[in-house]
Coordinates of C-alpha atoms in Angstrom, one line a residue:
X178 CA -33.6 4.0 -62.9
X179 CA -31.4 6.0 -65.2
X180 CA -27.5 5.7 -63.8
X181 CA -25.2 7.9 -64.2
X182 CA -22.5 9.1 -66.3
X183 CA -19.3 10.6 -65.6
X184 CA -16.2 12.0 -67.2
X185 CA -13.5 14.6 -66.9
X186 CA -11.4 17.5 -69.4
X187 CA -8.4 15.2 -68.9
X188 CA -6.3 18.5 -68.7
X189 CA -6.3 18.3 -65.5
X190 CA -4.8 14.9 -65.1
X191 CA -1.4 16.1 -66.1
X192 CA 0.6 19.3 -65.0
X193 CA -0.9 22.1 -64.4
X194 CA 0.2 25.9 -63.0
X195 CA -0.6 29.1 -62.0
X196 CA 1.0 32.0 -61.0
X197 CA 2.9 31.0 -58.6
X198 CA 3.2 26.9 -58.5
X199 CA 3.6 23.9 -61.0
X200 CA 1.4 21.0 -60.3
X201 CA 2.1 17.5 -60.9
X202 CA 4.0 15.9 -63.9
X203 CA 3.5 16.2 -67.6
X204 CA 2.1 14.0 -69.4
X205 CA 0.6 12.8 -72.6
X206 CA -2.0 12.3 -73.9
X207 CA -2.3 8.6 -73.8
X208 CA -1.2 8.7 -70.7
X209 CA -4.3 11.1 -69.8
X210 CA -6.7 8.9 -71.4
X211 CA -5.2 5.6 -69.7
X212 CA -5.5 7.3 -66.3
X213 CA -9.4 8.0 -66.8
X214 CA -9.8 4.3 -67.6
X215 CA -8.7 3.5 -63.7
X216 CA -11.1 6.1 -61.9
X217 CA -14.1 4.6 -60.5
X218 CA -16.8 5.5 -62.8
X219 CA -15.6 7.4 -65.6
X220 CA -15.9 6.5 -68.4
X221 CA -16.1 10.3 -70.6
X222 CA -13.6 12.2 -71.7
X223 CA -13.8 16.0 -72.8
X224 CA -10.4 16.6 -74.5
X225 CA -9.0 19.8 -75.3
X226 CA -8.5 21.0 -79.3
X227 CA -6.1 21.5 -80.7
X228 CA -4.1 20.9 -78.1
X229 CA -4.5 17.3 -76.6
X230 CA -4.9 15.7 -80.2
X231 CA -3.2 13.5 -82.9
X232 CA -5.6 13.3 -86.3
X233 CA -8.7 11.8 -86.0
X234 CA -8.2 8.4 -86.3
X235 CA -5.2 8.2 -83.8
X236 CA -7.5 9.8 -81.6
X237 CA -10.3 7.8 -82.6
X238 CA -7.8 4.7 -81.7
X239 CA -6.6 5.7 -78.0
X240 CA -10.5 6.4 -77.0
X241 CA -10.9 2.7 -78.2
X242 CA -7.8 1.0 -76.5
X243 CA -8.9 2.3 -73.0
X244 CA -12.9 2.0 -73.5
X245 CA -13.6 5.4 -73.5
X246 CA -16.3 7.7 -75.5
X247 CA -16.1 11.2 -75.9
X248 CA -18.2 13.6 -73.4
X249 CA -17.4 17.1 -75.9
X250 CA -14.6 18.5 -77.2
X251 CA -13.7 22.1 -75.6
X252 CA -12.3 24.3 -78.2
X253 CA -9.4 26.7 -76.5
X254 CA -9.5 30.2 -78.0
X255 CA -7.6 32.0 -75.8
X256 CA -4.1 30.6 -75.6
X257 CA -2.6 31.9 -79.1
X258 CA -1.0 35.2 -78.4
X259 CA -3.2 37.0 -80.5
X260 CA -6.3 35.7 -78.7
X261 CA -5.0 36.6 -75.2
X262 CA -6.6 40.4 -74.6
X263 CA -9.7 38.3 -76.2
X264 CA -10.8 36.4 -79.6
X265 CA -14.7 36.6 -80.5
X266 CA -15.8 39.9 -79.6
X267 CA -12.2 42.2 -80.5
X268 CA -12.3 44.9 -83.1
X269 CA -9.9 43.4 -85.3
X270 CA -11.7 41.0 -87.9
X271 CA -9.1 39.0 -88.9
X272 CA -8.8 38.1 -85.3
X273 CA -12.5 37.1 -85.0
X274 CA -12.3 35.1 -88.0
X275 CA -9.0 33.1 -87.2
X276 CA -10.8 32.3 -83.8
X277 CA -14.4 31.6 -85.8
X278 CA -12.0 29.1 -88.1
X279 CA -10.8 27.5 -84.9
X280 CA -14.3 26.7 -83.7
X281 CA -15.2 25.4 -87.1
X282 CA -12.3 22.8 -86.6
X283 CA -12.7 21.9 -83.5
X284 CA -16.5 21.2 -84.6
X285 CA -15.1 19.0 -88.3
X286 CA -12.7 17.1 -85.4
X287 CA -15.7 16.2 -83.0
X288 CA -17.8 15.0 -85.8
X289 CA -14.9 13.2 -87.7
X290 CA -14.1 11.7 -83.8
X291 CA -17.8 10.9 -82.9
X292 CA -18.0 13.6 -80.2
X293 CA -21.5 14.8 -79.4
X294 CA -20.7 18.2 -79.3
X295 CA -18.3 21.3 -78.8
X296 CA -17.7 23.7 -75.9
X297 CA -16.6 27.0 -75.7
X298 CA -15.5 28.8 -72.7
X299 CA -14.3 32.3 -74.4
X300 CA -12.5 33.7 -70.9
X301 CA -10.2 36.5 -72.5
X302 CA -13.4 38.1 -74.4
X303 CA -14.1 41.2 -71.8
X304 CA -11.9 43.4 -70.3
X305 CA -9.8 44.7 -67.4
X306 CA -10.9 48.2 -66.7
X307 CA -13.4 50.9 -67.2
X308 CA -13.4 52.4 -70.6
X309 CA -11.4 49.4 -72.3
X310 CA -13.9 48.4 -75.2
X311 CA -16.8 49.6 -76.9
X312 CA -19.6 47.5 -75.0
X313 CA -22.2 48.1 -78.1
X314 CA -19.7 46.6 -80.3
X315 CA -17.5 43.9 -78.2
X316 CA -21.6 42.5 -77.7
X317 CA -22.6 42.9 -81.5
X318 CA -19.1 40.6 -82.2
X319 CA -19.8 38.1 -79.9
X320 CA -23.5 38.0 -81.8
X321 CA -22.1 37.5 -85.2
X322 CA -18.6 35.4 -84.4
X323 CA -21.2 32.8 -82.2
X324 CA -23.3 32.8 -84.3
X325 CA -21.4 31.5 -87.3
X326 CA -19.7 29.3 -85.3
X327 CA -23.2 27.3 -84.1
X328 CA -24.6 27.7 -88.0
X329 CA -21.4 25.5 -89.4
X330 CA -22.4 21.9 -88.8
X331 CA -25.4 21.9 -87.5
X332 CA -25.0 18.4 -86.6
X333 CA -22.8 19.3 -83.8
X334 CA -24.1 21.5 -81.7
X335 CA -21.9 24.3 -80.2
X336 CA -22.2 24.6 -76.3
X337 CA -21.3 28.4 -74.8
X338 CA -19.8 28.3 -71.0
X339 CA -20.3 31.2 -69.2
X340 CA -17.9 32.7 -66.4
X341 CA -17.6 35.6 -64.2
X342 CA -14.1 36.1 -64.5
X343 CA -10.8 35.1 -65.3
X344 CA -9.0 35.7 -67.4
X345 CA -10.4 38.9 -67.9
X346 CA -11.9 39.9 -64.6
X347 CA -14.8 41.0 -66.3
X348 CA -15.7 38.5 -68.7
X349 CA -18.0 39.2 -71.7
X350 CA -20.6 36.2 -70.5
X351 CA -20.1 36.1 -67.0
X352 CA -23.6 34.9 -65.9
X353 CA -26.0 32.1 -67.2
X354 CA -28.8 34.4 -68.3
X355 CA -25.9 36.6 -70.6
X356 CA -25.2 33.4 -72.1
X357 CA -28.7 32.3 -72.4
X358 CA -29.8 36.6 -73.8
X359 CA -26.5 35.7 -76.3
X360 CA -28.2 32.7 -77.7
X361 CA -31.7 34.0 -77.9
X362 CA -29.8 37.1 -80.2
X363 CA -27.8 33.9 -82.2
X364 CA -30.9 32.4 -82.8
X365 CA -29.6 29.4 -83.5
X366 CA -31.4 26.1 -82.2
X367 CA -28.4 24.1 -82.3
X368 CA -26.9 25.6 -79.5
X369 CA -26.6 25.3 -75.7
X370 CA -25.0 26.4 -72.2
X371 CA -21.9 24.4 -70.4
X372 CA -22.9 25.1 -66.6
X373 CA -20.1 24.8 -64.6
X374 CA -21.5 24.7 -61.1
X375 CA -18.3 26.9 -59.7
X376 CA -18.8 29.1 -62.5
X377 CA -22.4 29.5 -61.3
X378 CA -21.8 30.0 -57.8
X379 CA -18.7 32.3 -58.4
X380 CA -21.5 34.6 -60.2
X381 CA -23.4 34.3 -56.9
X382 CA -26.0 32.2 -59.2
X383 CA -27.7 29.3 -57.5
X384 CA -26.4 26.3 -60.4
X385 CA -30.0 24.5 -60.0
X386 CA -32.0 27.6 -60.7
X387 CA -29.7 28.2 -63.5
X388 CA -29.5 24.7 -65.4
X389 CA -33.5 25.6 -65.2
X390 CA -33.4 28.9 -66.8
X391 CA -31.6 27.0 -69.6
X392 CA -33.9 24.9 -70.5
X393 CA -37.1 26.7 -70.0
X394 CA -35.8 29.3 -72.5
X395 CA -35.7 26.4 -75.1
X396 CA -31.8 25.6 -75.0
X397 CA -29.6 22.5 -74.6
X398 CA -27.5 22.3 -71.5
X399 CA -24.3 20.7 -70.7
X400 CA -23.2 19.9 -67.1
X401 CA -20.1 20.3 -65.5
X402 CA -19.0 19.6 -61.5
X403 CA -16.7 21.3 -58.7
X404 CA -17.1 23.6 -56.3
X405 CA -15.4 26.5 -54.5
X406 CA -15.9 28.9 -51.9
X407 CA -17.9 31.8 -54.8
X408 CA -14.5 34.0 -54.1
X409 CA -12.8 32.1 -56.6
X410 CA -12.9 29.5 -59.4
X411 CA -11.1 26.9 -57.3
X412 CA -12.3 23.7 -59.3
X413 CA -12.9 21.7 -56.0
X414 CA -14.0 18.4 -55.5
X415 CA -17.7 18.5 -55.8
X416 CA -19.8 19.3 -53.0
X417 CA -16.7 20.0 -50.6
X418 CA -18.3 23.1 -50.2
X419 CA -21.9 23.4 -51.5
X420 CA -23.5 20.2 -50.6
X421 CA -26.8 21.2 -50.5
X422 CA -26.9 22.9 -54.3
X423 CA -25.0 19.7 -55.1
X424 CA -28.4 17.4 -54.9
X425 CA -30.7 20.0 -55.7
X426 CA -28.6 20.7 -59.2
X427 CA -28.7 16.8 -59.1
X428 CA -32.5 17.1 -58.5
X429 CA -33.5 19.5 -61.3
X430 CA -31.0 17.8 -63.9
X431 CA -33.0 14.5 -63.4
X432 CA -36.3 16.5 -63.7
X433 CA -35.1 18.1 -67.0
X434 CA -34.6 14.5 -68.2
X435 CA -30.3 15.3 -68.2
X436 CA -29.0 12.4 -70.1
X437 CA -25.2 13.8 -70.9
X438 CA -22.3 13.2 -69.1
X439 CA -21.3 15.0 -65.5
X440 CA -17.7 15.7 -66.5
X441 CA -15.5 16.9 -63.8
X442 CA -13.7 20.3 -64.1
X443 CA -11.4 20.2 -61.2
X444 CA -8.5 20.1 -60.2
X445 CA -6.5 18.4 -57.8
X446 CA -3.1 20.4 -57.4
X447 CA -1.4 19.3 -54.0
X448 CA -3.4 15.8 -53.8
X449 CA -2.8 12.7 -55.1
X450 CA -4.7 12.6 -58.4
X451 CA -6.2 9.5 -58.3
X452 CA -7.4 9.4 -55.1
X453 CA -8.7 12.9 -55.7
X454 CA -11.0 11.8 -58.4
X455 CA -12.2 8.8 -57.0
X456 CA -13.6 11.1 -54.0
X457 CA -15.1 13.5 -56.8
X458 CA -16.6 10.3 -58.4
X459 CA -18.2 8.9 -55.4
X460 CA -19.6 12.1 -53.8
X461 CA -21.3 12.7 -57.5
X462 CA -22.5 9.4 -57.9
X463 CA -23.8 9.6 -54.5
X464 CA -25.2 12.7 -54.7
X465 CA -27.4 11.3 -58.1
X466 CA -28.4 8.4 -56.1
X467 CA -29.7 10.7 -53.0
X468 CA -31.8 12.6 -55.5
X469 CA -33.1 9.9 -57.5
X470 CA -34.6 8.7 -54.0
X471 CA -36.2 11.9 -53.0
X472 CA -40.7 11.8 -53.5
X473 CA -40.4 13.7 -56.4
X474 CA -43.8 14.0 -56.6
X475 CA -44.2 14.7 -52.8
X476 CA -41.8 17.5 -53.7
X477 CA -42.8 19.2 -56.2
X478 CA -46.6 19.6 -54.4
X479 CA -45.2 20.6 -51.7
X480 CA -43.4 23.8 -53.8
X481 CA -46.7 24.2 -55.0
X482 CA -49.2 24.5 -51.8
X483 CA -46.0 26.8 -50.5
X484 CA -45.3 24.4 -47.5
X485 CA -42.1 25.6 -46.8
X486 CA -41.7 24.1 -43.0
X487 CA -42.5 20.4 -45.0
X488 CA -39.4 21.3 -47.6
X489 CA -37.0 22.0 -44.7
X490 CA -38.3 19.0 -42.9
X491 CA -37.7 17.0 -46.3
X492 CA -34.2 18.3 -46.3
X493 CA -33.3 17.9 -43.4
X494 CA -34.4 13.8 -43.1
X495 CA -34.1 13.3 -46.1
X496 CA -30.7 15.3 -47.4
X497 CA -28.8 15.5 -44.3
X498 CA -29.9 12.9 -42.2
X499 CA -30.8 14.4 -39.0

């Protein structure tokens, strides 16, 4: 029985704001990767480029000291000020290509650090208001920008995350199957989809359903875990809120054979930070657990013959305990 594996973008284990509040204290990146060494059960780290790193081999040297490995690296291309009213998909080609270079680096860092792969989240590509951007265009950029990104370095494979919005409140992916119809046009094997499970259920997606379109259209996928209440991207502990599409994403990634890490994207704000992960770990882990105990088999015929009164039974005995 598989076990599983957990880690977190350590940007959230220093300060962090919005616009109204600072959260906790700043710290560095040492310091980050020192404090995911003392969560129960992580042991993965997705660090932030350029922003959370030394060169390589300093890098290469912290991960060791604390007994660490490397979940992705998530390239950030939309905090330069040119990149803020977008970066992939924007008219300008010098601005596509300074945020296409960006990916490239990130990709030479993860492969120089031993990373399995790169993420992209690319939140200021869309747009604000009606009549903002050429859609036939701003889509045709995103094609071609993507798409040289993934072809450089094959080796590591670039992973796109879809959202719904912030911080454009339309952004260009904002569902899985725009990221999955922006791959098939990449055509690019080496490729897959980050699915953040608040990200999904912000787009009023159900996550499991989802991480299965992924994979039955022939593409990689790459899991990450919170939750919120689909108004927002509140980056919750996981299954505070969704316990039910908690195990059945847990379900579905252990029937697709999911062997990367769950890395936690959330954030603890006004709690104890610690103590806030620790929760996160142990309602993940046992959520894994839960659904590696399920009849799988029993299951899955059951779907079949369309018993649904069986599956609710199942559920609720099973699941919730009742």
């Amino acid at each position: 029985m598989s076990e599983i594996k957990q880690g977190v973008i350590i940007g959230f284990l220093g300060k962090t704001q919005d616009r109204f509040s600072e959260y906790q204290a700043p710290v560095t990146t040492e310091q980050k990767l020192e404090f995911v060494s003392k969560i129960d059960g992580f042991t993965g780290v997705e660090m932030v480029f350029p922003y959370e790193n030394e060169g390589p081999a300093e890098t290469k040297a912290l991960m060791d000291k604390y007994g660490l490995e490397f979940a992705a690296i998530n390239v950030n291309i939309k905090k330069e000020t040119e990149w803020v009213p977008g970066a992939l998909s924007r008219p300008d080609k010098g601005i596509r290509d300074r945020a296409v270079a960006m990916i490239k680096k990130a990709k030479d860092f993860a492969k120089a650090v031993g990373a399995p792969h790169v993420t992209c989240c690319p939140l200021s590509d869309g747009y604000d208001v009606l009549f903002q951007i050429n859609y036939k265009t701003a889509w045709n950029h995103m094609v071609e920008t993507f798409a040289e990104a993934a072809d450089y370095l094959p080796e590591i494979p670039l992973f796109l995350e879809p959202k719904y919005s912030e911080t454009r409140v339309h952004c260009q992916i904002d569902s899985t199957a725009k990221g999955v119809l922006l791959l098939k046009d990449i055509q690019c094997k080496n490729t897959g989809i980050t699915i953040d499970m608040g990200h999904s259920l912000q787009s009023q997606e159900n996550p499991a359903q989802a991480l299965s379109l992924i994979y039955e259209n022939g593409f990689d996928a790459y899991i990450h875990t919170n939750d919120n209440d689909t108004k927002a991207d509140w980056d919750l502990i996981g299954a505070s809120r969704h316990f039910l599409h908690y195990i059945e994403l847990m379900f579905w990634a252990q029937e697709y054979g999911y062997n990367k890490y769950f890395t936690t994207d959330a954030s603890p704000r006004i709690f104890d930070v610690l103590e806030f992960f620790n929760r996160h770990s142990e309602i993940t882990t046992g959520a894994y657990k839960l659904a590696q105990k399920l009849n799988r088999q029993q299951i899955l015929e059951m779907m079949r013959i369309e018993d649904y009164n069986g599956l609710m039974q199942m559920v609720n005995k099973e699941i919730y305990r009742i």
